[in-house]
Short mmCIF file of C-alpha atoms and ligand atoms in Angstrom, two decimals:
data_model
loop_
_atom_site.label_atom_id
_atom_site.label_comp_id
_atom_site.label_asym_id
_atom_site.label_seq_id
_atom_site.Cartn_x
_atom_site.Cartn_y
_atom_site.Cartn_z
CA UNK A 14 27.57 -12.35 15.53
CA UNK A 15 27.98 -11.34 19.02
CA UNK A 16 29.78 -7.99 19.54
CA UNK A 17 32.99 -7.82 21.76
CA UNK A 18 32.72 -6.26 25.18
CA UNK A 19 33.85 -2.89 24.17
CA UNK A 20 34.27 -0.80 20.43
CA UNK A 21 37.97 -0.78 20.29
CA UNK A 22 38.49 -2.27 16.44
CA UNK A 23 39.67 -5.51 16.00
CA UNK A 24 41.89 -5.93 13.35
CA UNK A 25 42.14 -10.08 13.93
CA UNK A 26 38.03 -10.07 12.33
CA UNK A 27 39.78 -10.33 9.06
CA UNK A 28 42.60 -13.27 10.26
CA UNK A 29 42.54 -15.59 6.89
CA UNK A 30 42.51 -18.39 10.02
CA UNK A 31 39.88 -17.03 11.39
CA UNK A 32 41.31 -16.48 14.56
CA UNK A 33 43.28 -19.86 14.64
CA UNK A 34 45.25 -18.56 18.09
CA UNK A 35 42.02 -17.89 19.89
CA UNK A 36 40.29 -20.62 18.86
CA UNK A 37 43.29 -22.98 19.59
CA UNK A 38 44.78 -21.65 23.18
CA UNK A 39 47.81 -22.81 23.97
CA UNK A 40 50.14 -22.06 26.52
CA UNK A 41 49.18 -18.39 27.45
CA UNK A 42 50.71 -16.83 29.78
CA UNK A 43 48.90 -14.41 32.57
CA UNK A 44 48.99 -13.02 36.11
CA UNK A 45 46.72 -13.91 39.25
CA UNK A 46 44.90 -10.21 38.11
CA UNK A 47 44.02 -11.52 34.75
CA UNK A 48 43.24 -14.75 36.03
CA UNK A 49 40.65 -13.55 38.38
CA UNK A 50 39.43 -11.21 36.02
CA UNK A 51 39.30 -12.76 33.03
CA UNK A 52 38.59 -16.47 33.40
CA UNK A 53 37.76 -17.23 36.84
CA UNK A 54 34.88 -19.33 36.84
CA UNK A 55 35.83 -21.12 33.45
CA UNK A 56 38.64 -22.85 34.31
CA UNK A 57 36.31 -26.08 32.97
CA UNK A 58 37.20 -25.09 29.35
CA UNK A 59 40.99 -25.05 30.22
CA UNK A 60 44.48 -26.48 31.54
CA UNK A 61 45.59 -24.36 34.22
CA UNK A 62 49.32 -24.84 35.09
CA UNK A 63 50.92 -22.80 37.82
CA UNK A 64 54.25 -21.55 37.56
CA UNK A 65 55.29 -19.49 40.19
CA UNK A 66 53.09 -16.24 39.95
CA UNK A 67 52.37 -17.03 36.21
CA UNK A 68 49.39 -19.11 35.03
CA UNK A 69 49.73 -20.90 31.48
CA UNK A 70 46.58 -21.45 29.88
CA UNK A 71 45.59 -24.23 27.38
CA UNK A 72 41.94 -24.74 25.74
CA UNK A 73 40.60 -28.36 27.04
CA UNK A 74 40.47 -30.56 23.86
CA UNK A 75 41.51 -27.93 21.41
CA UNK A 76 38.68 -25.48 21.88
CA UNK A 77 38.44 -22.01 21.84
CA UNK A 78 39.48 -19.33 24.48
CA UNK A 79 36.40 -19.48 27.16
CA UNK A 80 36.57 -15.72 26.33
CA UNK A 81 36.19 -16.00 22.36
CA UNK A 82 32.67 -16.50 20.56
CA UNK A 83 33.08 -15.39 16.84
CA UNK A 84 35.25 -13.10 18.09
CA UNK A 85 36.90 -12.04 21.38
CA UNK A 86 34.46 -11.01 23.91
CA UNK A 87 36.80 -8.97 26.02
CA UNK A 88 39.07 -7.42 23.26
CA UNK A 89 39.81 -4.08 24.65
CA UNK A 90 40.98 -5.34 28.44
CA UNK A 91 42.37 -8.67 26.70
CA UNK A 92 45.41 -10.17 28.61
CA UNK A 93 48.84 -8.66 28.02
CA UNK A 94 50.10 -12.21 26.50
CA UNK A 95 46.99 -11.60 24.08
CA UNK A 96 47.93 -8.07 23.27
CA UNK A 97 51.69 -8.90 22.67
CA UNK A 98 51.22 -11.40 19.82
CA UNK A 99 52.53 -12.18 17.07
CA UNK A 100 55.38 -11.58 19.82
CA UNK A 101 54.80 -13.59 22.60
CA UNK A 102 56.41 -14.37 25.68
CA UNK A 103 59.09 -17.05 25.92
CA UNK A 104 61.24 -18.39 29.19
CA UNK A 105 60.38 -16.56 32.17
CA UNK A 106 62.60 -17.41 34.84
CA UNK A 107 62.35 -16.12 38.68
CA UNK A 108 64.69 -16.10 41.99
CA UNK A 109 66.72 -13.93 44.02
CA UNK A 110 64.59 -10.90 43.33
CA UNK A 111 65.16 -11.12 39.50
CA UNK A 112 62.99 -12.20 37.08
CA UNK A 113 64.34 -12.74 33.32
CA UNK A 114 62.16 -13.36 30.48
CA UNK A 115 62.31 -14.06 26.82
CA UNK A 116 60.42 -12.88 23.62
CA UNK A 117 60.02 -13.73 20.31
CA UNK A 118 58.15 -13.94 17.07
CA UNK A 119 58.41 -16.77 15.64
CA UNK A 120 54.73 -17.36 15.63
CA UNK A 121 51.87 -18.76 13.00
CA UNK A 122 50.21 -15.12 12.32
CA UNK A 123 49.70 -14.80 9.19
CA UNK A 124 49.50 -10.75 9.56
CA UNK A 125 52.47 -10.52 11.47
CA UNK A 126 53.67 -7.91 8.67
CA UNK A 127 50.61 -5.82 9.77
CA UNK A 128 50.37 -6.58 13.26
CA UNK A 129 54.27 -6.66 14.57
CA UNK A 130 55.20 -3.74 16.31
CA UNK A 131 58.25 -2.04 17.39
CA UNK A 132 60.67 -4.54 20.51
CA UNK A 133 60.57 -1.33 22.31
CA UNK A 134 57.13 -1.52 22.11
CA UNK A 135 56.63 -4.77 22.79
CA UNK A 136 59.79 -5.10 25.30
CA UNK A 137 57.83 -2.06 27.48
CA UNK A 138 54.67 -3.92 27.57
CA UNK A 139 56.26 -6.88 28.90
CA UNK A 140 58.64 -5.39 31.32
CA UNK A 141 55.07 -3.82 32.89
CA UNK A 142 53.45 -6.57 33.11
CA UNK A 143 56.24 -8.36 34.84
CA UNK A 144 56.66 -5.31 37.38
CA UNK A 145 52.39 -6.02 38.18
CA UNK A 146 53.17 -9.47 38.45
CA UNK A 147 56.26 -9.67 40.71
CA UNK A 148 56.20 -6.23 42.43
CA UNK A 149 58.30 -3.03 41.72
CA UNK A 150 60.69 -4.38 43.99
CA UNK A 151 61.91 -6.89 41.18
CA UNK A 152 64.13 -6.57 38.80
CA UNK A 153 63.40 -7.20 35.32
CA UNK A 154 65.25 -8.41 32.36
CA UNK A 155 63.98 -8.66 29.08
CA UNK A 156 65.43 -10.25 26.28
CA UNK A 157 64.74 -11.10 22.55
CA UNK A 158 65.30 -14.56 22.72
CA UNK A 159 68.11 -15.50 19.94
CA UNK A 160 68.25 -18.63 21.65
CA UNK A 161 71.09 -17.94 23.96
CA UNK A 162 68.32 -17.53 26.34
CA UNK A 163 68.48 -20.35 28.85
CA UNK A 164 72.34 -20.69 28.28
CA UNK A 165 72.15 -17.20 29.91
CA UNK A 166 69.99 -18.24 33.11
CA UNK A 167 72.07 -21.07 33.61
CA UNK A 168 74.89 -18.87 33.68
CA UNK A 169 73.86 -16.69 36.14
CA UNK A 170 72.35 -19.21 38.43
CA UNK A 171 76.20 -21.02 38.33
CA UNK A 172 77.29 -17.59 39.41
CA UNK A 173 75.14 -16.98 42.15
CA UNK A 174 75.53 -20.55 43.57
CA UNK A 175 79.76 -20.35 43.80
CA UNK A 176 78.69 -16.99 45.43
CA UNK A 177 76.97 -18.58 47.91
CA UNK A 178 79.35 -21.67 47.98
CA UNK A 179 82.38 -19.14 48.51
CA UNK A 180 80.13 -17.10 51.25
CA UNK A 181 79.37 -20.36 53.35
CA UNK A 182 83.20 -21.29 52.90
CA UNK A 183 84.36 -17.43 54.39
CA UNK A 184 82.16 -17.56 57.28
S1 SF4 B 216 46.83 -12.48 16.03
FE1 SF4 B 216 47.15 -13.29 13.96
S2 SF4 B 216 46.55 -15.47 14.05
FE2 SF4 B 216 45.70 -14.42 15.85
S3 SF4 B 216 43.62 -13.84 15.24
FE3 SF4 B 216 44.96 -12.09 14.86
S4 SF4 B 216 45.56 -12.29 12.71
FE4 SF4 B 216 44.77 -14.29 13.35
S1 SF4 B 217 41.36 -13.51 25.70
FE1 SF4 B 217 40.60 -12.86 23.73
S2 SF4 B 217 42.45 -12.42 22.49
FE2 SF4 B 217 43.07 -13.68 24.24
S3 SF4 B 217 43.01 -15.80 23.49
FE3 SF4 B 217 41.04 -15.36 24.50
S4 SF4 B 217 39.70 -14.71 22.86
FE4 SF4 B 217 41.80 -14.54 22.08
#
């Protein structure tokens, strides 16, 4: 067995899957920065769908993560999306300066009892990562997703288009 890039312990080497979510990727979600660094050059192992400044990642044909072999080869700089689960990132929605994302963890982990953390925790990392990927200038809302979610976007993009309905009518 190959070791990871780095000694920071693993605690998915003993997944009773045997690391079903690495060696099925679907739909992870990373920045340009992780992009570059992390899977530039492999892109032929993968579905690469651009959304905005987010990538989404899929494995090509149900393989592995380019980056896994036995186990993950870059563990310890791993992408956020990696690092959040058994959370992981839901709706992520951008414009006017704002960008709003869901979380949940309603995922297939079978040591989520082990492995869940803290919301703060997990709400902190994401909020981060969102400030690298759409600047400090952006403001950030993140939400555990009960599944009012979208009704909530939808609400606020009504808003802001009477606003802008109401300013165009004024002027
Ligand atoms: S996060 Fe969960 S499903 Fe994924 S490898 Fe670790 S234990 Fe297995
Ligand atoms: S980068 Fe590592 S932790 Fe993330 S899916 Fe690939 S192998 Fe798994």
């Amino acid at each position: 067995m190959k070791l990871g890039s780095n000694c920071v312990s693993n605690p998915c080497l003993k997944c009773p899957t045997d690391q079903s979510c690495c060696r099925e990727l679907h739909g992870l979600k990373i920045n340009e920065a992780e992009y570059t660094q992390l899977f530039a050059g492999k892109s032929e192992h993968l579905t690469v769908t651009r959304k905005g400044k987010l990538y989404e990642l899929s494995s090509l044909g149900n393989g592995p993560c380019p980056n896994w072999d036995q186990q993950c080869q870059v563990y310890g700089n791993r992408p956020m999306d990696c690092d959040l689960y058994p959370y992981t990132m839901g709706n992520v929605f951008e414009g006017d300066g704002e960008v709003y994302a869901t979380y949940h963890s309603r995922t297939e982990c079978p040591l989520t009892a082990e492995l869940l953390g803290p919301r703060e925790n997990a709400e902190a990392m994401i909020r981060k990562f969102l400030t690298d990927t759409y600047g400090e200038h952006c403001k950030v809302t993140v939400r555990y997703d009960e599944g009012a979610a979208r009704l909530y976007h939808l609400a606020r993009r009504a808003a802001a288009k009477a606003k802008r309905v109401l300013a165009g009518e004024k002027a």
